[in-house]
Amino acid sequence: MGAVLQATGLLVGYFRAPVCGEVSVTVHPGEVLGVVGVNGAGKSTVVRTLAGRQPALAGDVLVQGLPAVPDAVMFRRQVSAVFDDDLFFPALTVREHLLLVARGHSLDAPDQRVTAELEFFGLRDRADVVPEALSSGQRRRLLLAAGLIRPSSLLILDEPEQRLDPVMRDALAQRISDHAEAGAAVVLVTHDPRLLVQTASTCLVIDDVVEQLDPDQGAAIIAGS
């Protein structure tokens, strides 16, 4: 089976200055790539570049054979990414936000799919309020619901455990695993060693020299950082 994500000789950074070593990695359907490293190592910069959110300094990124061009519709349809950006329409309710995503991606039975997401993320009682009325953790869950409800061949999650309680983290771990088992590839940036071990097939350590390790080794790096 062909690769979903392929990065070759990738350098990421700002103003022509790389923030970490060169990244070359391949992720196939059903695989979860954990991304770890100390604070400031460049993890978010790497995954934002993989998602097409910022240009690479050098190298190539392909998703389903498509180059990471941010305004290319076909590329954007392949990639669902959740970063730490609480960006919402101020006049739409929680339910309306999810319905907009579900209907915009032509999901079957969008109302039922939205109800299922609200249940999963514990937002059903807050479905008819605007995001501004949510707590920080609830807004995080809404972002994750919007990222998971839409179809994608590549799911990118940047520290999704932020602002989630331990029970929700475990539920999210299962959801990530299920998403991969359904045929998607997942790239997961995390500081949670338990979430990493529960989900990741392999682990990318971001540093001056980027290396690929198994999840247990990655978890040890998180625990020691």
Coordinates of N, CA and C in Angstrom, one line a residue:
M1 N 0.9 -1.2 0.0 CA 0.0 0.0 0.0 C 0.9 1.2 0.0
G2 N 0.5 2.2 -0.8 CA 1.4 3.4 -1.0 C 1.3 4.3 0.3
A3 N 2.3 5.1 0.4 CA 2.5 6.1 1.5 C 1.4 7.1 1.4
V4 N 0.9 7.5 2.6 CA 0.0 8.7 2.7 C 0.8 9.9 2.8
L5 N 1.8 9.9 3.6 CA 2.7 11.1 3.8 C 4.2 10.7 3.5
Q6 N 4.8 11.5 2.7 CA 6.2 11.3 2.5 C 7.0 12.6 2.5
A7 N 7.9 12.8 3.5 CA 8.7 14.0 3.6 C 10.2 13.6 3.3
T8 N 10.8 14.3 2.4 CA 12.1 14.0 1.9 C 13.1 15.2 2.0
G9 N 14.1 15.1 2.8 CA 15.1 16.1 2.9 C 14.5 17.4 3.4
L10 N 13.5 17.3 4.3 CA 12.7 18.5 4.7 C 13.5 19.4 5.7
L11 N 13.6 20.6 5.5 CA 14.1 21.6 6.4 C 13.1 22.6 6.7
V12 N 12.8 22.9 8.0 CA 11.8 23.8 8.4 C 12.3 24.9 9.3
G13 N 11.7 26.0 9.2 CA 12.2 27.1 10.1 C 11.7 28.5 9.6
Y14 N 12.4 29.5 10.0 CA 12.0 30.9 9.7 C 13.2 31.7 9.2
F15 N 12.9 32.6 8.3 CA 13.9 33.5 7.8 C 15.2 32.8 7.3
R16 N 14.9 31.7 6.6 CA 16.0 30.8 6.1 C 16.9 30.1 7.1
A17 N 16.4 30.2 8.4 CA 17.2 29.5 9.5 C 16.4 28.3 9.9
P18 N 17.0 27.1 9.8 CA 16.3 25.8 10.2 C 16.2 25.8 11.8
V19 N 15.1 25.3 12.3 CA 14.9 25.1 13.7 C 15.3 23.8 14.2
C20 N 15.5 22.8 13.3 CA 15.9 21.5 13.7 C 16.7 20.8 12.5
G21 N 17.0 19.5 12.7 CA 17.7 18.8 11.7 C 16.8 18.4 10.5
E22 N 17.3 17.8 9.5 CA 16.6 17.5 8.3 C 15.6 16.3 8.6
V23 N 14.4 16.4 8.1 CA 13.4 15.4 8.3 C 13.1 14.6 7.1
S24 N 13.2 13.3 7.2 CA 12.8 12.4 6.1 C 12.0 11.3 6.7
V25 N 10.7 11.2 6.4 CA 9.9 10.2 7.0 C 8.7 9.8 6.1
T26 N 8.3 8.6 6.2 CA 7.2 8.0 5.4 C 6.1 7.4 6.4
V27 N 4.9 7.8 6.2 CA 3.8 7.3 7.0 C 2.7 6.6 6.1
H28 N 2.4 5.4 6.3 CA 1.5 4.6 5.5 C 0.1 4.6 6.2
P29 N -0.9 4.2 5.4 CA -2.3 4.0 6.0 C -2.2 3.1 7.2
G30 N -2.9 3.4 8.3 CA -2.9 2.6 9.5 C -1.8 2.9 10.5
E31 N -0.9 3.8 10.1 CA 0.2 4.1 11.0 C 0.0 5.4 11.7
V32 N 0.5 5.5 13.0 CA 0.5 6.7 13.8 C 2.0 7.0 14.1
L33 N 2.4 8.2 13.6 CA 3.7 8.7 13.8 C 3.7 9.7 15.0
G34 N 4.3 9.3 16.1 CA 4.5 10.2 17.2 C 5.6 11.1 17.0
V35 N 5.5 12.4 17.4 CA 6.5 13.4 17.2 C 6.8 14.0 18.6
V36 N 8.1 13.8 19.1 CA 8.4 14.3 20.4 C 9.7 15.1 20.3
G37 N 10.0 15.7 21.4 CA 11.2 16.6 21.6 C 11.0 17.6 22.7
V38 N 12.1 18.2 23.1 CA 12.0 19.2 24.2 C 11.2 20.4 23.7
N39 N 10.8 21.2 24.6 CA 10.1 22.5 24.2 C 11.1 23.3 23.4
G40 N 10.5 23.9 22.3 CA 11.3 24.7 21.4 C 12.2 23.9 20.4
A41 N 12.0 22.6 20.4 CA 12.8 21.8 19.5 C 12.4 22.0 18.0
G42 N 11.2 22.4 17.8 CA 10.7 22.6 16.4 C 9.6 21.7 16.0
K43 N 9.0 21.0 17.0 CA 7.9 20.0 16.6 C 6.8 20.6 15.9
S44 N 6.2 21.7 16.5 CA 5.1 22.3 15.8 C 5.4 22.9 14.5
T45 N 6.6 23.4 14.3 CA 7.1 23.9 13.0 C 7.1 22.8 12.0
V46 N 7.6 21.7 12.4 CA 7.6 20.5 11.5 C 6.2 20.1 11.0
V47 N 5.3 20.0 12.0 CA 4.0 19.5 11.6 C 3.2 20.6 10.9
R48 N 3.4 21.8 11.2 CA 2.7 22.9 10.4 C 3.2 22.9 9.0
T49 N 4.5 22.6 8.8 CA 5.0 22.5 7.4 C 4.5 21.3 6.7
L50 N 4.3 20.1 7.4 CA 3.7 18.9 6.8 C 2.3 19.2 6.4
A51 N 1.6 20.0 7.2 CA 0.2 20.4 6.9 C 0.0 21.4 5.8
G52 N 1.1 22.0 5.4 CA 1.1 23.0 4.4 C 0.7 24.4 4.9
R53 N 0.9 24.5 6.3 CA 0.5 25.8 6.9 C 1.7 26.8 6.8
Q54 N 2.9 26.4 6.5 CA 4.0 27.3 6.3 C 5.0 26.6 5.3
P55 N 5.7 27.4 4.5 CA 6.6 26.9 3.5 C 7.8 26.2 4.1
A56 N 8.3 25.2 3.4 CA 9.5 24.5 3.8 C 10.7 25.4 3.3
L57 N 11.8 25.3 4.1 CA 13.0 25.9 3.6 C 13.7 25.1 2.5
A58 N 13.5 23.8 2.6 CA 14.1 22.9 1.6 C 13.4 21.6 1.7
G59 N 13.5 20.8 0.7 CA 12.9 19.4 0.7 C 11.5 19.4 0.2
D60 N 10.9 18.2 0.3 CA 9.6 18.0 -0.3 C 8.6 17.3 0.7
V61 N 7.3 17.7 0.6 CA 6.3 17.0 1.3 C 5.2 16.6 0.3
L62 N 4.8 15.3 0.4 CA 3.8 14.8 -0.5 C 2.7 14.1 0.4
V63 N 1.5 14.4 0.2 CA 0.4 13.7 0.8 C -0.5 13.1 -0.3
Q64 N -0.5 11.8 -0.3 CA -1.2 11.0 -1.4 C -0.7 11.5 -2.7
G65 N 0.7 11.7 -2.7 CA 1.3 12.1 -4.0 C 1.1 13.6 -4.3
L66 N 0.4 14.3 -3.5 CA 0.1 15.8 -3.8 C 1.1 16.6 -3.0
P67 N 1.7 17.6 -3.6 CA 2.6 18.5 -2.9 C 1.8 19.4 -1.9
A68 N 2.5 19.7 -0.8 CA 1.9 20.5 0.3 C 1.8 22.0 -0.1
V69 N 0.8 22.2 -0.9 CA 0.5 23.6 -1.4 C -0.8 24.1 -0.6
P70 N -0.7 25.1 0.2 CA -1.8 25.4 1.1 C -3.1 25.8 0.5
D71 N -3.0 26.4 -0.7 CA -4.3 26.8 -1.3 C -4.8 25.9 -2.4
A72 N -4.2 24.7 -2.5 CA -4.6 23.6 -3.4 C -5.8 22.8 -2.8
V73 N -6.9 22.9 -3.4 CA -8.1 22.2 -2.8 C -7.9 20.8 -2.6
M74 N -7.4 20.0 -3.6 CA -7.2 18.6 -3.4 C -6.3 18.2 -2.3
F75 N -5.2 19.0 -2.1 CA -4.3 18.8 -1.0 C -5.1 19.0 0.3
R76 N -5.8 20.1 0.4 CA -6.5 20.5 1.7 C -7.5 19.4 2.1
R77 N -8.1 18.8 1.0 CA -9.1 17.8 1.3 C -8.6 16.5 1.9
Q78 N -7.3 16.3 1.7 CA -6.6 15.1 2.2 C -6.2 15.3 3.7
V79 N -6.0 16.5 4.1 CA -5.4 16.8 5.4 C -6.3 17.4 6.4
S80 N -6.5 16.8 7.6 CA -7.2 17.4 8.7 C -6.2 17.7 9.8
A81 N -6.1 18.9 10.2 CA -5.1 19.3 11.2 C -5.7 20.1 12.3
V82 N -5.3 19.7 13.6 CA -5.7 20.4 14.8 C -4.5 21.0 15.5
F83 N -4.4 22.3 15.5 CA -3.4 23.0 16.2 C -4.0 23.8 17.3
D84 N -3.2 24.5 18.1 CA -3.7 25.2 19.2 C -4.3 26.6 18.8
D85 N -5.2 26.6 17.9 CA -5.8 27.8 17.4 C -7.3 27.8 17.7
D86 N -7.8 28.6 18.7 CA -9.2 28.6 19.0 C -9.9 29.6 18.0
L87 N -10.0 29.2 16.8 CA -10.6 30.0 15.8 C -12.0 29.5 15.5
F88 N -13.0 30.3 15.8 CA -14.4 30.0 15.6 C -15.2 31.1 15.1
F89 N -16.3 30.8 14.4 CA -17.3 31.8 14.0 C -18.0 32.3 15.3
P90 N -18.0 33.6 15.6 CA -18.5 34.1 16.9 C -20.0 33.9 17.0
A91 N -20.8 33.8 15.9 CA -22.2 33.8 16.0 C -22.8 32.3 15.8
L92 N -21.9 31.4 15.6 CA -22.4 30.0 15.4 C -22.3 29.2 16.7
T93 N -23.2 28.4 17.0 CA -23.2 27.5 18.2 C -22.2 26.3 17.9
V94 N -22.0 25.6 19.0 CA -21.1 24.4 18.9 C -21.7 23.4 17.9
R95 N -23.0 23.2 18.0 CA -23.6 22.2 17.0 C -23.5 22.8 15.6
E96 N -23.7 24.0 15.4 CA -23.7 24.6 14.1 C -22.3 24.6 13.5
H97 N -21.2 24.7 14.3 CA -19.9 24.6 13.8 C -19.6 23.2 13.3
L98 N -20.0 22.2 14.0 CA -19.8 20.8 13.6 C -20.7 20.5 12.4
L99 N -21.9 21.0 12.3 CA -22.8 20.8 11.1 C -22.2 21.4 9.9
L100 N -21.6 22.6 10.1 CA -20.9 23.2 8.9 C -19.8 22.3 8.4
V101 N -19.0 21.8 9.2 CA -17.9 20.9 8.8 C -18.5 19.6 8.1
A102 N -19.5 19.0 8.8 CA -20.1 17.7 8.3 C -20.8 17.9 7.0
R103 N -21.5 19.0 6.8 CA -22.2 19.2 5.6 C -21.3 19.7 4.5
G104 N -20.3 20.5 4.9 CA -19.3 21.0 3.9 C -18.5 19.8 3.3
H105 N -18.4 18.7 4.0 CA -17.6 17.6 3.5 C -18.6 16.5 3.1
S106 N -19.9 16.8 2.9 CA -20.9 15.9 2.3 C -21.0 14.6 3.1
L107 N -20.9 14.6 4.4 CA -21.1 13.4 5.2 C -22.5 12.9 5.1
D108 N -22.7 11.6 5.1 CA -24.0 11.0 5.2 C -24.5 11.2 6.6
A109 N -25.8 11.5 6.7 CA -26.5 11.7 8.0 C -25.7 12.6 8.9
P110 N -25.5 13.9 8.5 CA -24.7 14.8 9.2 C -25.2 15.1 10.6
D111 N -26.5 15.2 10.8 CA -27.0 15.5 12.1 C -26.7 14.4 13.1
Q112 N -26.8 13.1 12.7 CA -26.5 12.0 13.6 C -25.0 12.0 13.9
R113 N -24.2 12.3 12.8 CA -22.7 12.3 13.1 C -22.3 13.4 14.1
V114 N -22.9 14.5 14.0 CA -22.6 15.6 14.9 C -23.1 15.2 16.3
T115 N -24.2 14.6 16.4 CA -24.7 14.2 17.8 C -23.7 13.2 18.4
A116 N -23.2 12.3 17.6 CA -22.2 11.3 18.1 C -21.0 12.0 18.6
E117 N -20.5 13.0 17.8 CA -19.3 13.8 18.3 C -19.6 14.5 19.6
L118 N -20.7 15.1 19.6 CA -21.1 15.9 20.9 C -21.1 14.9 22.1
E119 N -21.6 13.7 21.9 CA -21.6 12.7 23.0 C -20.2 12.3 23.3
F120 N -19.4 12.0 22.3 CA -18.1 11.5 22.6 C -17.2 12.5 23.3
F121 N -17.3 13.8 23.0 CA -16.5 14.8 23.6 C -17.2 15.5 24.8
G122 N -18.3 15.0 25.2 CA -19.0 15.5 26.4 C -19.5 16.9 26.2
L123 N -20.0 17.2 25.0 CA -20.4 18.6 24.7 C -21.9 18.7 24.4
R124 N -22.6 17.6 24.6 CA -24.1 17.7 24.2 C -24.8 18.7 25.0
D125 N -24.5 18.9 26.3 CA -25.2 19.9 27.1 C -24.8 21.3 26.7
R126 N -23.7 21.5 25.9 CA -23.2 22.8 25.5 C -23.4 23.0 24.0
A127 N -24.2 22.2 23.4 CA -24.3 22.2 21.9 C -24.9 23.5 21.4
D128 N -25.7 24.1 22.2 CA -26.5 25.3 21.7 C -25.9 26.6 22.2
V129 N -24.7 26.6 22.7 CA -24.0 27.9 23.1 C -22.9 28.2 22.1
V130 N -22.5 29.4 22.1 CA -21.4 29.8 21.2 C -20.1 29.4 21.8
P131 N -19.0 29.2 21.1 CA -17.7 28.7 21.6 C -17.2 29.7 22.7
E132 N -17.5 30.9 22.6 CA -17.0 31.9 23.7 C -17.5 31.5 25.0
A133 N -18.6 30.8 25.1 CA -19.2 30.5 26.4 C -18.6 29.2 26.9
L134 N -17.8 28.5 26.2 CA -17.2 27.3 26.6 C -16.0 27.5 27.5
S135 N -15.6 26.5 28.3 CA -14.4 26.5 29.0 C -13.2 26.3 28.1
S136 N -12.0 26.5 28.5 CA -10.8 26.2 27.7 C -10.8 24.8 27.2
G137 N -11.0 23.8 28.1 CA -11.0 22.4 27.8 C -12.1 22.1 26.8
Q138 N -13.3 22.7 27.0 CA -14.4 22.4 26.1 C -14.1 22.9 24.7
R139 N -13.5 24.1 24.6 CA -13.1 24.6 23.3 C -12.1 23.7 22.6
R140 N -11.2 23.1 23.4 CA -10.2 22.1 22.8 C -11.0 20.9 22.3
R141 N -12.0 20.4 23.0 CA -12.7 19.3 22.5 C -13.5 19.6 21.3
L142 N -14.0 20.8 21.2 CA -14.7 21.2 19.9 C -13.8 21.2 18.7
L143 N -12.5 21.7 18.9 CA -11.6 21.7 17.8 C -11.3 20.3 17.4
L144 N -11.1 19.4 18.4 CA -10.8 18.0 18.1 C -12.0 17.3 17.4
A145 N -13.2 17.6 17.8 CA -14.4 17.1 17.2 C -14.5 17.5 15.7
A146 N -14.2 18.8 15.5 CA -14.2 19.3 14.1 C -13.1 18.6 13.2
G147 N -12.0 18.4 13.8 CA -10.9 17.7 13.1 C -11.2 16.3 12.8
L148 N -11.9 15.6 13.7 CA -12.1 14.2 13.5 C -13.4 13.8 12.8
I149 N -14.3 14.7 12.7 CA -15.6 14.4 12.0 C -15.4 14.4 10.5
R150 N -14.5 15.2 10.0 CA -14.4 15.3 8.6 C -13.5 14.2 8.0
P151 N -13.7 13.8 6.8 CA -12.8 12.7 6.2 C -11.5 13.3 5.9
S152 N -10.4 12.4 6.0 CA -9.1 12.8 5.7 C -8.2 11.6 5.6
S153 N -7.2 11.6 4.8 CA -6.3 10.5 4.7 C -5.1 10.7 5.6
L154 N -4.9 12.0 6.0 CA -3.8 12.4 7.0 C -4.4 13.2 8.0
L155 N -4.3 12.8 9.3 CA -4.8 13.6 10.4 C -3.5 14.0 11.2
I156 N -3.4 15.3 11.4 CA -2.3 15.9 12.2 C -2.8 16.5 13.4
L157 N -2.3 16.1 14.6 CA -2.7 16.6 15.9 C -1.5 17.1 16.6
D158 N -1.6 18.4 17.0 CA -0.5 19.1 17.7 C -0.8 19.2 19.2
E159 N -0.3 18.3 20.0 CA -0.5 18.3 21.4 C -2.0 18.3 21.7
P160 N -2.7 17.3 21.2 CA -4.2 17.3 21.4 C -4.6 17.0 22.9
E161 N -3.6 16.6 23.7 CA -4.0 16.3 25.1 C -4.1 17.5 25.9
Q162 N -3.7 18.7 25.4 CA -3.7 19.9 26.2 C -5.2 20.2 26.6
R163 N -5.3 20.5 27.9 CA -6.6 20.9 28.5 C -7.6 19.8 28.5
L164 N -7.1 18.5 28.4 CA -8.0 17.4 28.5 C -7.7 16.7 29.8
D165 N -8.8 16.1 30.5 CA -8.6 15.4 31.7 C -8.1 13.9 31.3
P166 N -7.7 13.2 32.3 CA -7.1 11.8 32.0 C -8.1 10.9 31.3
V167 N -9.4 10.9 31.7 CA -10.4 10.1 31.1 C -10.5 10.4 29.6
M168 N -10.6 11.7 29.3 CA -10.7 12.2 27.9 C -9.5 11.8 27.1
R169 N -8.3 11.9 27.7 CA -7.1 11.5 27.0 C -7.1 10.1 26.6
D170 N -7.6 9.2 27.5 CA -7.6 7.8 27.2 C -8.7 7.5 26.1
A171 N -9.8 8.2 26.1 CA -10.8 8.1 25.1 C -10.3 8.6 23.7
L172 N -9.5 9.7 23.8 CA -8.9 10.2 22.5 C -7.9 9.2 22.0
A173 N -7.1 8.6 22.9 CA -6.1 7.6 22.4 C -6.8 6.5 21.6
Q174 N -7.9 6.0 22.1 CA -8.7 5.0 21.4 C -9.2 5.5 20.1
R175 N -9.7 6.7 20.1 CA -10.2 7.3 18.9 C -9.1 7.5 17.8
I176 N -7.9 7.9 18.2 CA -6.8 8.0 17.3 C -6.4 6.6 16.7
S177 N -6.4 5.6 17.5 CA -6.1 4.3 17.1 C -7.2 3.8 16.1
D178 N -8.4 4.0 16.4 CA -9.5 3.6 15.5 C -9.4 4.3 14.2
H179 N -9.1 5.6 14.2 CA -9.0 6.4 13.0 C -7.9 5.8 12.1
A180 N -6.8 5.4 12.7 CA -5.7 4.8 11.9 C -6.1 3.4 11.4
E181 N -6.8 2.7 12.2 CA -7.2 1.3 11.8 C -8.2 1.4 10.6
A182 N -8.9 2.5 10.5 CA -9.9 2.7 9.4 C -9.2 3.1 8.1
G183 N -7.8 3.2 8.2 CA -7.1 3.5 6.9 C -6.4 4.8 6.8
A184 N -6.5 5.6 7.8 CA -5.8 6.9 7.7 C -4.4 6.8 8.3
A185 N -3.6 7.8 8.0 CA -2.3 8.0 8.6 C -2.5 9.2 9.6
V186 N -1.8 9.1 10.8 CA -1.9 10.1 11.8 C -0.5 10.5 12.2
V187 N -0.3 11.9 12.3 CA 0.9 12.4 12.9 C 0.5 13.1 14.2
L188 N 1.1 12.7 15.3 CA 0.7 13.1 16.6 C 1.9 13.7 17.4
V189 N 1.8 15.0 17.6 CA 2.8 15.7 18.5 C 2.3 15.6 19.9
T190 N 3.1 15.1 20.8 CA 2.6 15.0 22.2 C 3.7 15.1 23.2
H191 N 3.3 15.6 24.4 CA 4.2 15.5 25.6 C 3.7 14.5 26.6
D192 N 2.7 13.7 26.2 CA 2.1 12.7 27.1 C 2.7 11.3 26.8
P193 N 3.6 10.8 27.6 CA 4.1 9.5 27.3 C 3.1 8.4 27.2
R194 N 2.1 8.4 28.0 CA 1.0 7.4 27.9 C 0.3 7.5 26.6
L195 N -0.1 8.7 26.2 CA -0.8 8.8 24.9 C 0.1 8.3 23.7
L196 N 1.4 8.6 23.8 CA 2.3 8.2 22.8 C 2.4 6.6 22.7
V197 N 2.5 6.0 23.8 CA 2.6 4.5 23.8 C 1.3 3.9 23.5
Q198 N 0.2 4.5 23.8 CA -1.1 3.9 23.5 C -1.4 3.9 22.0
T199 N -0.8 4.9 21.3 CA -1.2 5.1 19.9 C -0.2 4.9 18.8
A200 N 1.1 5.3 19.1 CA 2.1 5.4 18.1 C 2.6 4.1 17.6
S201 N 2.8 4.0 16.2 CA 3.5 2.9 15.6 C 5.0 3.1 15.7
T202 N 5.4 4.3 15.5 CA 6.8 4.7 15.5 C 6.9 6.1 16.0
C203 N 8.1 6.6 16.3 CA 8.3 7.9 16.9 C 9.4 8.7 16.3
L204 N 9.2 10.0 16.0 CA 10.2 10.8 15.4 C 10.6 11.8 16.5
V205 N 11.9 11.8 16.8 CA 12.5 12.7 17.8 C 13.1 13.9 17.1
I206 N 12.5 15.1 17.4 CA 13.0 16.3 16.8 C 14.1 17.0 17.6
D207 N 15.3 17.2 16.9 CA 16.4 17.7 17.6 C 17.3 18.2 16.5
D208 N 18.6 18.6 16.9 CA 19.5 19.0 15.8 C 19.7 17.9 14.8
V209 N 19.7 16.7 15.3 CA 19.7 15.5 14.4 C 18.3 14.8 14.6
V210 N 17.5 14.7 13.6 CA 16.2 14.0 13.8 C 16.4 12.5 13.6
E211 N 15.8 11.8 14.5 CA 15.9 10.3 14.4 C 14.6 9.6 14.7
Q212 N 14.5 8.4 14.2 CA 13.3 7.6 14.4 C 13.5 6.5 15.4
L213 N 12.6 6.4 16.4 CA 12.8 5.5 17.4 C 11.4 4.7 17.6
D214 N 11.4 3.7 18.5 CA 10.1 3.1 18.8 C 9.4 4.0 19.9
P215 N 8.1 3.8 20.1 CA 7.3 4.6 21.0 C 7.8 4.6 22.5
D216 N 8.3 3.4 22.9 CA 8.8 3.3 24.3 C 10.0 4.2 24.5
Q217 N 10.9 4.2 23.5 CA 12.1 5.1 23.6 C 11.6 6.6 23.6
G218 N 10.6 6.9 22.7 CA 10.1 8.2 22.7 C 9.5 8.7 24.0
A219 N 8.7 7.7 24.6 CA 8.1 8.0 25.9 C 9.2 8.3 27.0
A220 N 10.3 7.6 26.9 CA 11.4 7.8 27.9 C 12.0 9.2 27.7
I221 N 12.0 9.7 26.4 CA 12.5 11.0 26.2 C 11.6 12.1 26.7
I222 N 10.3 11.8 26.6 CA 9.3 12.8 27.1 C 9.4 12.8 28.7
A223 N 9.5 11.7 29.3 CA 9.6 11.6 30.7 C 10.8 12.3 31.3
G224 N 11.9 12.3 30.5 CA 13.2 12.9 31.0 C 13.3 14.3 30.6
S225 N 12.4 14.9 29.8 CA 12.5 16.3 29.4 C 11.9 17.2 30.4

